[in-house]
């Protein structure tokens, strides 16, 4: 069994698409298959991480991710590798790209978060977001295409499958993780630290997890605060990081499924519009996390009071029982069972 995954990372794209595809690749390898990943852009340290998991990496020499050359070169690579299934994760793999892939005879799985394409031409669509099965409908050229939607298909990397999910106290937060994406090109992390400075006067232990592609690392390391701030770049032992913390402020991406699985109380900062479906599902449709809004429009008085209330008593601001029951860590197995 051979699988090819097409995903990009770096800059405004971030690293989330590649990181969650690592989870799918690991599940496929556990089933006895081999996995290759192809990218137009991917930071070298992330490529090294792929290889450390037994995932072969290939560079697609196209001018732009998702263009016609990308589609042609990717299908040629798939044929060369002898794969039947191609998985694409990224919002630039539009209808034209999908049609090109299907015309080559490959089976195609598209990963979606918010209905990024008005029309689809693929054998399966994966949308792992909470209640996606109730919110999103797909117009697909292939009438028998599968739709794998909802948190039961949530992809978690192998490191989380063996992690303890013991009960937490959910008391007053003293040790706080802050993680706002693998790139954070707009420096939402610093804006969040400023909000934290203004809203919480008692000193906290704050650990900032900065991604491998973060261009603001020196600014973060020199940030002045009444809190004890530690900056860790390119952390690879995420379950250990979560175990250290009493709570987390994260972006509204796939990271949410990780800390929910490990039963950590969370507050969410929206750093991109495509995160809004996840954020709304977690904070409005279901009260299982606190929304601090978009970092570009922080209302320091309103959001500061909300943040302080959450820091003092997270269990009084969200539905803890529901938060601890969302993710079961079997999503990758369910996806793979639908494509092999």
mmCIF file of C-alpha atoms in Angstrom:
data_model
loop_
_atom_site.group_PDB
_atom_site.id
_atom_site.type_symbol
_atom_site.label_atom_id
_atom_site.label_comp_id
_atom_site.label_asym_id
_atom_site.label_seq_id
_atom_site.Cartn_x
_atom_site.Cartn_y
_atom_site.Cartn_z
ATOM 1 C CA UNK A 1 0.000 0.000 0.000
ATOM 2 C CA UNK A 2 1.403 3.366 -1.079
ATOM 3 C CA UNK A 3 -0.065 6.789 -0.339
ATOM 4 C CA UNK A 4 0.902 10.246 -1.617
ATOM 5 C CA UNK A 5 -0.017 13.361 0.358
ATOM 6 C CA UNK A 6 0.182 16.848 -1.152
ATOM 7 C CA UNK A 7 0.447 19.670 1.436
ATOM 8 C CA UNK A 8 2.396 22.895 1.947
ATOM 9 C CA UNK A 9 3.761 24.818 4.940
ATOM 10 C CA UNK A 10 5.461 28.111 5.732
ATOM 11 C CA UNK A 11 4.579 31.814 5.666
ATOM 12 C CA UNK A 12 0.881 32.645 5.796
ATOM 13 C CA UNK A 13 0.040 28.990 5.074
ATOM 14 C CA UNK A 14 1.364 27.988 8.495
ATOM 15 C CA UNK A 15 2.249 24.409 9.359
ATOM 16 C CA UNK A 16 -1.138 22.973 10.330
ATOM 17 C CA UNK A 17 -1.880 21.236 7.028
ATOM 18 C CA UNK A 18 1.381 19.303 7.103
ATOM 19 C CA UNK A 19 1.155 18.548 10.839
ATOM 20 C CA UNK A 20 -2.253 16.918 10.618
ATOM 21 C CA UNK A 21 -1.193 14.997 7.538
ATOM 22 C CA UNK A 22 1.599 13.516 9.649
ATOM 23 C CA UNK A 23 -1.162 11.959 11.759
ATOM 24 C CA UNK A 24 -2.799 10.412 8.689
ATOM 25 C CA UNK A 25 0.571 9.193 7.418
ATOM 26 C CA UNK A 26 1.433 7.591 10.741
ATOM 27 C CA UNK A 27 -1.878 5.742 10.764
ATOM 28 C CA UNK A 28 -1.282 4.518 7.227
ATOM 29 C CA UNK A 29 2.220 3.338 8.096
ATOM 30 C CA UNK A 30 0.849 1.479 11.130
ATOM 31 C CA UNK A 31 -1.419 -0.398 8.729
ATOM 32 C CA UNK A 32 1.643 -1.579 6.798
ATOM 33 C CA UNK A 33 1.690 1.041 4.056
ATOM 34 C CA UNK A 34 4.294 3.546 2.915
ATOM 35 C CA UNK A 35 3.722 7.288 2.614
ATOM 36 C CA UNK A 36 5.287 10.081 0.599
ATOM 37 C CA UNK A 37 4.516 13.783 0.946
ATOM 38 C CA UNK A 38 4.964 16.380 -1.786
ATOM 39 C CA UNK A 39 5.206 20.154 -1.269
ATOM 40 C CA UNK A 40 5.835 23.275 -3.274
ATOM 41 C CA UNK A 41 6.971 24.928 -0.034
ATOM 42 C CA UNK A 42 7.915 23.361 3.301
ATOM 43 C CA UNK A 43 10.533 24.529 5.862
ATOM 44 C CA UNK A 44 13.558 22.262 6.017
ATOM 45 C CA UNK A 45 13.122 21.530 9.725
ATOM 46 C CA UNK A 46 9.599 20.312 8.998
ATOM 47 C CA UNK A 47 10.912 18.162 6.144
ATOM 48 C CA UNK A 48 13.368 16.650 8.617
ATOM 49 C CA UNK A 49 10.485 15.899 10.935
ATOM 50 C CA UNK A 50 8.603 14.148 8.151
ATOM 51 C CA UNK A 51 11.602 11.966 7.425
ATOM 52 C CA UNK A 52 12.001 11.124 11.108
ATOM 53 C CA UNK A 53 8.507 9.590 10.945
ATOM 54 C CA UNK A 54 9.389 7.479 7.899
ATOM 55 C CA UNK A 55 7.637 9.802 5.429
ATOM 56 C CA UNK A 56 9.505 10.425 2.186
ATOM 57 C CA UNK A 57 9.408 14.054 0.997
ATOM 58 C CA UNK A 58 9.358 15.353 -2.591
ATOM 59 C CA UNK A 59 9.522 18.955 -3.836
ATOM 60 C CA UNK A 60 7.053 20.024 -6.536
ATOM 61 C CA UNK A 61 8.737 22.661 -8.712
ATOM 62 C CA UNK A 62 5.686 24.736 -9.577
ATOM 63 C CA UNK A 63 5.424 28.530 -9.605
ATOM 64 C CA UNK A 64 2.415 28.570 -7.304
ATOM 65 C CA UNK A 65 0.828 25.895 -5.103
ATOM 66 C CA UNK A 66 -2.351 24.676 -6.742
ATOM 67 C CA UNK A 67 -1.589 25.864 -10.288
ATOM 68 C CA UNK A 68 -1.785 23.710 -13.415
ATOM 69 C CA UNK A 69 1.910 22.815 -13.277
ATOM 70 C CA UNK A 70 1.459 21.693 -9.677
ATOM 71 C CA UNK A 71 -1.428 19.431 -10.695
ATOM 72 C CA UNK A 72 0.529 17.951 -13.601
ATOM 73 C CA UNK A 73 3.740 17.383 -11.642
ATOM 74 C CA UNK A 74 1.893 15.893 -8.682
ATOM 75 C CA UNK A 75 -0.024 13.399 -10.809
ATOM 76 C CA UNK A 76 3.200 12.445 -12.595
ATOM 77 C CA UNK A 77 4.861 11.866 -9.221
ATOM 78 C CA UNK A 78 1.914 9.751 -8.072
ATOM 79 C CA UNK A 79 2.214 7.562 -11.178
ATOM 80 C CA UNK A 80 5.972 7.277 -10.716
ATOM 81 C CA UNK A 81 5.513 6.174 -7.094
ATOM 82 C CA UNK A 82 2.783 3.718 -8.026
ATOM 83 C CA UNK A 83 0.134 5.077 -5.664
ATOM 84 C CA UNK A 84 -3.617 4.794 -6.119
ATOM 85 C CA UNK A 85 -4.751 7.406 -3.596
ATOM 86 C CA UNK A 86 -3.669 11.048 -3.520
ATOM 87 C CA UNK A 87 -4.593 13.136 -0.453
ATOM 88 C CA UNK A 88 -4.542 16.944 -0.791
ATOM 89 C CA UNK A 89 -4.693 19.266 2.220
ATOM 90 C CA UNK A 90 -4.751 22.992 1.428
ATOM 91 C CA UNK A 91 -7.204 25.622 0.248
ATOM 92 C CA UNK A 92 -5.507 26.079 -3.149
ATOM 93 C CA UNK A 93 -6.491 22.625 -4.430
ATOM 94 C CA UNK A 94 -9.543 23.921 -6.257
ATOM 95 C CA UNK A 95 -12.030 22.305 -8.618
ATOM 96 C CA UNK A 96 -9.721 22.598 -11.654
ATOM 97 C CA UNK A 97 -6.899 20.924 -9.723
ATOM 98 C CA UNK A 98 -9.206 18.118 -8.616
ATOM 99 C CA UNK A 99 -10.479 17.526 -12.162
ATOM 100 C CA UNK A 100 -6.928 17.236 -13.427
ATOM 101 C CA UNK A 101 -6.109 14.646 -10.768
ATOM 102 C CA UNK A 102 -9.244 12.625 -11.493
ATOM 103 C CA UNK A 103 -8.554 12.692 -15.241
ATOM 104 C CA UNK A 104 -5.287 10.888 -14.499
ATOM 105 C CA UNK A 105 -7.155 7.931 -12.987
ATOM 106 C CA UNK A 106 -6.070 8.515 -9.373
ATOM 107 C CA UNK A 107 -8.396 8.261 -6.411
ATOM 108 C CA UNK A 108 -8.529 11.589 -4.583
ATOM 109 C CA UNK A 109 -9.243 12.586 -0.981
ATOM 110 C CA UNK A 110 -9.600 16.332 -0.302
ATOM 111 C CA UNK A 111 -9.226 17.727 3.222
ATOM 112 C CA UNK A 112 -11.519 20.669 3.931
ATOM 113 C CA UNK A 113 -12.314 22.933 6.868
ATOM 114 C CA UNK A 114 -14.925 25.414 5.714
ATOM 115 C CA UNK A 115 -16.152 24.507 2.205
ATOM 116 C CA UNK A 116 -13.264 26.266 0.444
ATOM 117 C CA UNK A 117 -14.367 25.053 -3.000
ATOM 118 C CA UNK A 118 -17.810 25.781 -4.459
ATOM 119 C CA UNK A 119 -17.667 22.522 -6.413
ATOM 120 C CA UNK A 120 -15.743 19.300 -5.939
ATOM 121 C CA UNK A 121 -14.433 16.466 -8.083
ATOM 122 C CA UNK A 122 -13.007 13.863 -5.715
ATOM 123 C CA UNK A 123 -13.702 10.416 -4.286
ATOM 124 C CA UNK A 124 -13.813 11.530 -0.652
ATOM 125 C CA UNK A 125 -13.860 14.729 1.401
ATOM 126 C CA UNK A 126 -12.558 14.883 4.951
ATOM 127 C CA UNK A 127 -13.779 17.663 7.244
ATOM 128 C CA UNK A 128 -12.744 16.805 10.780
ATOM 129 C CA UNK A 129 -14.321 19.826 12.422
ATOM 130 C CA UNK A 130 -16.920 19.619 15.152
ATOM 131 C CA UNK A 131 -20.471 19.201 13.790
ATOM 132 C CA UNK A 132 -19.225 19.480 10.187
ATOM 133 C CA UNK A 133 -21.628 16.663 9.302
ATOM 134 C CA UNK A 134 -24.499 18.978 10.252
ATOM 135 C CA UNK A 135 -23.159 22.254 8.828
ATOM 136 C CA UNK A 136 -21.574 21.579 5.438
ATOM 137 C CA UNK A 137 -22.956 20.069 2.236
ATOM 138 C CA UNK A 138 -20.777 19.339 -0.793
ATOM 139 C CA UNK A 139 -21.635 19.590 -4.486
ATOM 140 C CA UNK A 140 -19.516 16.853 -6.034
ATOM 141 C CA UNK A 141 -19.202 15.629 -9.619
ATOM 142 C CA UNK A 142 -18.818 12.088 -8.270
ATOM 143 C CA UNK A 143 -22.232 11.013 -6.958
ATOM 144 C CA UNK A 144 -20.848 8.161 -4.830
ATOM 145 C CA UNK A 145 -18.164 10.249 -3.140
ATOM 146 C CA UNK A 146 -17.739 9.721 0.595
ATOM 147 C CA UNK A 147 -18.027 12.586 3.073
ATOM 148 C CA UNK A 148 -16.043 11.945 6.245
ATOM 149 C CA UNK A 149 -17.281 14.753 8.463
ATOM 150 C CA UNK A 150 -17.244 15.525 12.154
ATOM 151 C CA UNK A 151 -14.923 15.188 15.131
ATOM 152 C CA UNK A 152 -15.018 11.389 14.967
ATOM 153 C CA UNK A 153 -12.599 11.779 12.007
ATOM 154 C CA UNK A 154 -10.270 14.113 13.907
ATOM 155 C CA UNK A 155 -6.599 13.398 13.098
ATOM 156 C CA UNK A 156 -4.199 13.116 16.029
ATOM 157 C CA UNK A 157 -0.543 12.233 15.711
ATOM 158 C CA UNK A 158 0.821 9.013 17.169
ATOM 159 C CA UNK A 159 2.340 10.760 20.199
ATOM 160 C CA UNK A 160 -1.181 11.465 21.462
ATOM 161 C CA UNK A 161 -2.487 7.920 21.070
ATOM 162 C CA UNK A 162 -0.306 6.644 23.899
ATOM 163 C CA UNK A 163 -0.668 9.728 26.115
ATOM 164 C CA UNK A 164 -2.498 9.585 29.409
ATOM 165 C CA UNK A 165 -5.919 11.248 29.428
ATOM 166 C CA UNK A 166 -6.220 11.367 33.203
ATOM 167 C CA UNK A 167 -8.645 13.670 34.955
ATOM 168 C CA UNK A 168 -7.394 17.194 35.594
ATOM 169 C CA UNK A 169 -8.365 19.400 38.496
ATOM 170 C CA UNK A 170 -9.282 22.401 36.313
ATOM 171 C CA UNK A 171 -8.383 24.756 39.137
ATOM 172 C CA UNK A 172 -6.906 28.239 39.056
ATOM 173 C CA UNK A 173 -4.458 28.481 36.161
ATOM 174 C CA UNK A 174 -0.861 29.034 37.244
ATOM 175 C CA UNK A 175 1.057 27.496 34.312
ATOM 176 C CA UNK A 176 -0.155 28.647 30.906
ATOM 177 C CA UNK A 177 0.767 27.508 27.398
ATOM 178 C CA UNK A 178 0.460 29.972 24.515
ATOM 179 C CA UNK A 179 0.667 28.480 21.014
ATOM 180 C CA UNK A 180 -0.573 30.386 17.978
ATOM 181 C CA UNK A 181 0.535 28.442 14.952
ATOM 182 C CA UNK A 182 3.696 27.186 13.359
ATOM 183 C CA UNK A 183 4.388 30.421 11.458
ATOM 184 C CA UNK A 184 2.385 33.249 13.099
ATOM 185 C CA UNK A 185 3.572 35.696 10.443
ATOM 186 C CA UNK A 186 1.353 38.478 11.862
ATOM 187 C CA UNK A 187 2.674 38.024 15.407
ATOM 188 C CA UNK A 188 -0.606 37.208 17.099
ATOM 189 C CA UNK A 189 1.480 35.762 19.924
ATOM 190 C CA UNK A 190 2.809 39.174 20.993
ATOM 191 C CA UNK A 191 -0.684 40.687 20.857
ATOM 192 C CA UNK A 192 -1.915 37.871 23.089
ATOM 193 C CA UNK A 193 0.918 38.402 25.572
ATOM 194 C CA UNK A 194 0.032 42.098 25.702
ATOM 195 C CA UNK A 195 -3.594 41.207 26.494
ATOM 196 C CA UNK A 196 -2.358 38.839 29.181
ATOM 197 C CA UNK A 197 -0.138 41.580 30.673
ATOM 198 C CA UNK A 198 -3.047 44.004 30.876
ATOM 199 C CA UNK A 199 -5.688 41.625 32.187
ATOM 200 C CA UNK A 200 -3.850 39.485 34.751
ATOM 201 C CA UNK A 201 -1.654 41.160 37.359
ATOM 202 C CA UNK A 202 -0.780 38.068 39.393
ATOM 203 C CA UNK A 203 2.379 36.430 37.994
ATOM 204 C CA UNK A 204 1.925 33.343 35.866
ATOM 205 C CA UNK A 205 4.354 30.847 34.427
ATOM 206 C CA UNK A 206 3.857 31.297 30.681
ATOM 207 C CA UNK A 207 5.422 29.010 28.106
ATOM 208 C CA UNK A 208 5.212 30.258 24.534
ATOM 209 C CA UNK A 209 5.473 27.518 21.911
ATOM 210 C CA UNK A 210 6.789 29.180 18.762
ATOM 211 C CA UNK A 211 6.747 27.265 15.506
ATOM 212 C CA UNK A 212 9.685 26.346 13.363
ATOM 213 C CA UNK A 213 8.838 29.120 10.867
ATOM 214 C CA UNK A 214 8.105 31.965 13.340
ATOM 215 C CA UNK A 215 9.838 35.195 12.144
ATOM 216 C CA UNK A 216 9.271 37.065 15.440
ATOM 217 C CA UNK A 217 11.199 34.794 17.772
ATOM 218 C CA UNK A 218 13.601 37.483 19.049
ATOM 219 C CA UNK A 219 10.781 39.929 19.810
ATOM 220 C CA UNK A 220 9.013 37.232 21.798
ATOM 221 C CA UNK A 221 12.151 36.353 23.727
ATOM 222 C CA UNK A 222 12.674 40.011 24.704
ATOM 223 C CA UNK A 223 9.021 40.682 25.609
ATOM 224 C CA UNK A 224 8.759 42.426 28.984
ATOM 225 C CA UNK A 225 6.125 41.149 31.394
ATOM 226 C CA UNK A 226 5.216 40.687 35.021
ATOM 227 C CA UNK A 227 4.777 37.033 34.107
ATOM 228 C CA UNK A 228 7.607 34.529 33.868
ATOM 229 C CA UNK A 229 7.760 33.934 30.123
ATOM 230 C CA UNK A 230 9.697 31.106 28.511
ATOM 231 C CA UNK A 231 9.870 30.772 24.712
ATOM 232 C CA UNK A 232 10.311 27.295 23.233
ATOM 233 C CA UNK A 233 10.768 26.969 19.481
ATOM 234 C CA UNK A 234 9.944 23.874 17.443
ATOM 235 C CA UNK A 235 8.763 21.742 20.374
ATOM 236 C CA UNK A 236 8.317 18.126 19.330
ATOM 237 C CA UNK A 237 7.125 16.644 22.632
ATOM 238 C CA UNK A 238 3.666 18.169 22.661
ATOM 239 C CA UNK A 239 2.018 15.782 25.167
ATOM 240 C CA UNK A 240 4.753 16.725 27.656
ATOM 241 C CA UNK A 241 4.061 20.417 27.025
ATOM 242 C CA UNK A 242 0.345 19.942 27.598
ATOM 243 C CA UNK A 243 0.993 17.932 30.760
ATOM 244 C CA UNK A 244 3.045 20.842 32.162
ATOM 245 C CA UNK A 245 0.198 23.334 31.768
ATOM 246 C CA UNK A 246 -2.972 24.109 33.731
ATOM 247 C CA UNK A 247 -4.503 25.789 30.674
ATOM 248 C CA UNK A 248 -3.760 26.842 27.100
ATOM 249 C CA UNK A 249 -4.353 29.785 24.775
ATOM 250 C CA UNK A 250 -4.228 28.448 21.237
ATOM 251 C CA UNK A 251 -5.175 29.349 17.689
ATOM 252 C CA UNK A 252 -8.404 27.968 16.289
ATOM 253 C CA UNK A 253 -6.830 25.194 14.239
ATOM 254 C CA UNK A 254 -6.100 21.500 14.552
ATOM 255 C CA UNK A 255 -4.170 22.099 17.787
ATOM 256 C CA UNK A 256 -7.533 22.392 19.528
ATOM 257 C CA UNK A 257 -8.165 18.670 19.072
ATOM 258 C CA UNK A 258 -4.878 17.862 20.790
ATOM 259 C CA UNK A 259 -5.500 19.766 24.021
ATOM 260 C CA UNK A 260 -9.150 18.750 24.101
ATOM 261 C CA UNK A 261 -8.090 15.114 23.841
ATOM 262 C CA UNK A 262 -5.726 15.618 26.790
ATOM 263 C CA UNK A 263 -8.486 17.391 28.778
ATOM 264 C CA UNK A 264 -6.761 20.738 29.070
ATOM 265 C CA UNK A 265 -8.968 23.849 29.515
ATOM 266 C CA UNK A 266 -8.516 26.171 26.555
ATOM 267 C CA UNK A 267 -9.067 29.702 25.303
ATOM 268 C CA UNK A 268 -8.901 30.402 21.574
ATOM 269 C CA UNK A 269 -7.496 33.319 19.580
ATOM 270 C CA UNK A 270 -8.675 33.503 15.965
ATOM 271 C CA UNK A 271 -5.727 34.246 13.684
ATOM 272 C CA UNK A 272 -7.385 33.639 10.281
ATOM 273 C CA UNK A 273 -10.916 33.708 8.876
ATOM 274 C CA UNK A 274 -10.750 30.034 7.888
ATOM 275 C CA UNK A 275 -10.582 29.183 11.611
ATOM 276 C CA UNK A 276 -13.990 30.725 12.318
ATOM 277 C CA UNK A 277 -16.008 27.494 11.793
ATOM 278 C CA UNK A 278 -13.861 25.679 14.374
ATOM 279 C CA UNK A 279 -13.969 28.570 16.822
ATOM 280 C CA UNK A 280 -17.733 29.025 16.558
ATOM 281 C CA UNK A 281 -18.384 25.312 16.934
ATOM 282 C CA UNK A 282 -16.236 25.109 20.067
ATOM 283 C CA UNK A 283 -17.282 28.362 21.722
ATOM 284 C CA UNK A 284 -20.771 29.261 20.476
ATOM 285 C CA UNK A 285 -22.524 26.102 19.313
ATOM 286 C CA UNK A 286 -20.950 24.211 22.198
ATOM 287 C CA UNK A 287 -19.527 25.939 25.240
ATOM 288 C CA UNK A 288 -16.332 23.909 25.511
ATOM 289 C CA UNK A 289 -13.709 26.656 25.108
ATOM 290 C CA UNK A 290 -13.448 30.418 25.602
ATOM 291 C CA UNK A 291 -13.186 32.685 22.539
ATOM 292 C CA UNK A 292 -10.879 35.700 22.886
ATOM 293 C CA UNK A 293 -11.770 36.856 19.376
ATOM 294 C CA UNK A 294 -9.470 37.898 16.558
ATOM 295 C CA UNK A 295 -6.060 39.155 17.680
ATOM 296 C CA UNK A 296 -6.328 42.128 15.286
ATOM 297 C CA UNK A 297 -9.386 43.472 17.094
ATOM 298 C CA UNK A 298 -8.780 42.655 20.739
ATOM 299 C CA UNK A 299 -11.133 44.683 22.945
ATOM 300 C CA UNK A 300 -8.804 44.714 25.903
ATOM 301 C CA UNK A 301 -11.494 45.603 28.446
ATOM 302 C CA UNK A 302 -14.072 43.004 27.414
ATOM 303 C CA UNK A 303 -11.679 40.238 26.379
ATOM 304 C CA UNK A 304 -9.372 41.021 29.281
ATOM 305 C CA UNK A 305 -12.179 40.465 31.803
ATOM 306 C CA UNK A 306 -13.166 37.235 30.059
ATOM 307 C CA UNK A 307 -9.569 36.030 30.017
ATOM 308 C CA UNK A 308 -9.126 36.841 33.727
ATOM 309 C CA UNK A 309 -12.332 35.017 34.661
ATOM 310 C CA UNK A 310 -11.147 31.967 32.713
ATOM 311 C CA UNK A 311 -7.711 32.075 34.332
ATOM 312 C CA UNK A 312 -9.258 32.198 37.803
ATOM 313 C CA UNK A 313 -11.839 29.453 37.256
ATOM 314 C CA UNK A 314 -11.874 27.746 33.846
ATOM 315 C CA UNK A 315 -14.522 25.254 34.922
ATOM 316 C CA UNK A 316 -17.001 28.056 35.596
ATOM 317 C CA UNK A 317 -16.720 29.490 32.075
ATOM 318 C CA UNK A 318 -17.135 26.373 29.907
ATOM 319 C CA UNK A 319 -18.874 22.991 29.965
ATOM 320 C CA UNK A 320 -16.061 20.793 31.224
ATOM 321 C CA UNK A 321 -17.888 17.472 30.793
ATOM 322 C CA UNK A 322 -18.561 18.135 27.115
ATOM 323 C CA UNK A 323 -15.046 19.495 26.541
ATOM 324 C CA UNK A 324 -13.573 16.230 27.798
ATOM 325 C CA UNK A 325 -15.737 14.038 25.551
ATOM 326 C CA UNK A 326 -15.225 15.542 22.082
ATOM 327 C CA UNK A 327 -12.155 13.676 20.760
ATOM 328 C CA UNK A 328 -11.465 9.930 21.010
ATOM 329 C CA UNK A 329 -8.185 9.777 19.007
ATOM 330 C CA UNK A 330 -9.421 7.139 16.534
ATOM 331 C CA UNK A 331 -10.044 9.539 13.648
ATOM 332 C CA UNK A 332 -7.046 8.540 11.533
ATOM 333 C CA UNK A 333 -8.064 4.869 11.681
ATOM 334 C CA UNK A 334 -11.582 5.761 10.522
ATOM 335 C CA UNK A 335 -10.295 7.812 7.605
ATOM 336 C CA UNK A 336 -7.887 5.103 6.488
ATOM 337 C CA UNK A 337 -10.611 2.457 6.666
ATOM 338 C CA UNK A 338 -12.521 4.500 4.081
ATOM 339 C CA UNK A 339 -9.685 4.709 1.548
ATOM 340 C CA UNK A 340 -8.129 1.219 1.616
#
